[in-house]
């Protein structure tokens, strides 16, 4: 690992309460790479058709608004990370800021996001590869992806970081090829309409409800930045490093999203190129400027990025959340076991790998748009609770008087995320509410029937 030393050979460390703790080995560049890989620099490749249609032909605008919306959430994350530099993300912060009960439910809700993200990744990857190699069934690709990622995650965060760096270079190279060929085509091809503002603003279709409806789908591409928070306990500078990495990775990937969707929107402003095949929309646009070989390169890049690299990052994140909840007693304590050699939460990692495989084989036919909406419910609900935590803990409880940082910023985040949450489809909300109700019932049984106390660790 370039900037992070290998985990020490000693046994996993213990906190002051004797609870297991993860080893601090990650630098800010390591976490930026992780965030970029989780968000996928070429993420719009896989969902471009849906974003284009839902936004009325303004895909670049979706990512501009999405980036700005996520800035407020990243700032709230940074404030809470500095206060509590521990594993668990929103679960850890709400448990300490709002109470253990609300914290458990928020962690449970966040699991809906993180358990389904790998499923979505594998479905996108399998779809892309099966279009190239139809002889191999999609489920076969999924099995290979899950096994490979689970192995890497168990072997340690250092190996994960090495894989992430290689993946990032490959994704940026593919994106650079598309951008160069796309710009050349727009400047020289007789069929080109040239550069236009339409992908950013189309007066004939523009409306705020339309844009925010599309953002609820496009926001999926930004979910990786919050995954950095799950690594707080493994960061060298646990209080400031993750927040800095969040802002940097968000700015970088937001610029890349806008660039690629703007160029794709200019190549086919009306979407005619992919009118009959939205699932492969971006690849068909790439084929216009580079031929069949670029179609294949972009499809394979998407499959590898989502099916291996991003799913790897997602499984890393959810295993840390399960580790934190298991350590605190909200979930079985076995999930908090750390591998004596690799210093990873290996039981949680194995559980995530097995459950992900079951979910992929069971629900893989739902389609990426449907799974995306369910993922977004968990993420957006967790973000809402995150902003509430900042306001309650800092501005109300501690009364620190920082009304800009601890009131206006989270209120702005609440407004943007709340509007986007409200725009989610009804089935996504129904499933999300049922999931939250199940988590609430589980916690009540745990606390008042089984009389088990949840104690915060880290």
JSON list of C-alpha atoms in Angstrom, two decimals, residues 92 103 128 131 138 223 285 312 330 397-398 441:
[
{"chain": "A", "resi": 92, "resn": "UNK", "atom": "CA", "xyz": [-22.33, 5.65, 15.48]},
{"chain": "A", "resi": 103, "resn": "UNK", "atom": "CA", "xyz": [-29.10, 5.22, 16.61]},
{"chain": "A", "resi": 128, "resn": "UNK", "atom": "CA", "xyz": [-23.08, -5.60, -19.06]},
{"chain": "A", "resi": 131, "resn": "UNK", "atom": "CA", "xyz": [-24.54, -8.62, -23.31]},
{"chain": "A", "resi": 138, "resn": "UNK", "atom": "CA", "xyz": [-25.54, -13.48, -15.32]},
{"chain": "A", "resi": 223, "resn": "UNK", "atom": "CA", "xyz": [-23.32, 7.43, -2.10]},
{"chain": "A", "resi": 285, "resn": "UNK", "atom": "CA", "xyz": [-23.48, 6.78, -27.39]},
{"chain": "A", "resi": 312, "resn": "UNK", "atom": "CA", "xyz": [-15.66, -4.38, -3.00]},
{"chain": "A", "resi": 330, "resn": "UNK", "atom": "CA", "xyz": [-27.27, -4.36, 18.89]},
{"chain": "A", "resi": 397, "resn": "UNK", "atom": "CA", "xyz": [-27.66, 20.22, 23.43]},
{"chain": "A", "resi": 398, "resn": "UNK", "atom": "CA", "xyz": [-24.16, 21.79, 23.59]},
{"chain": "A", "resi": 441, "resn": "UNK", "atom": "CA", "xyz": [-39.50, -4.05, 16.59]}
]
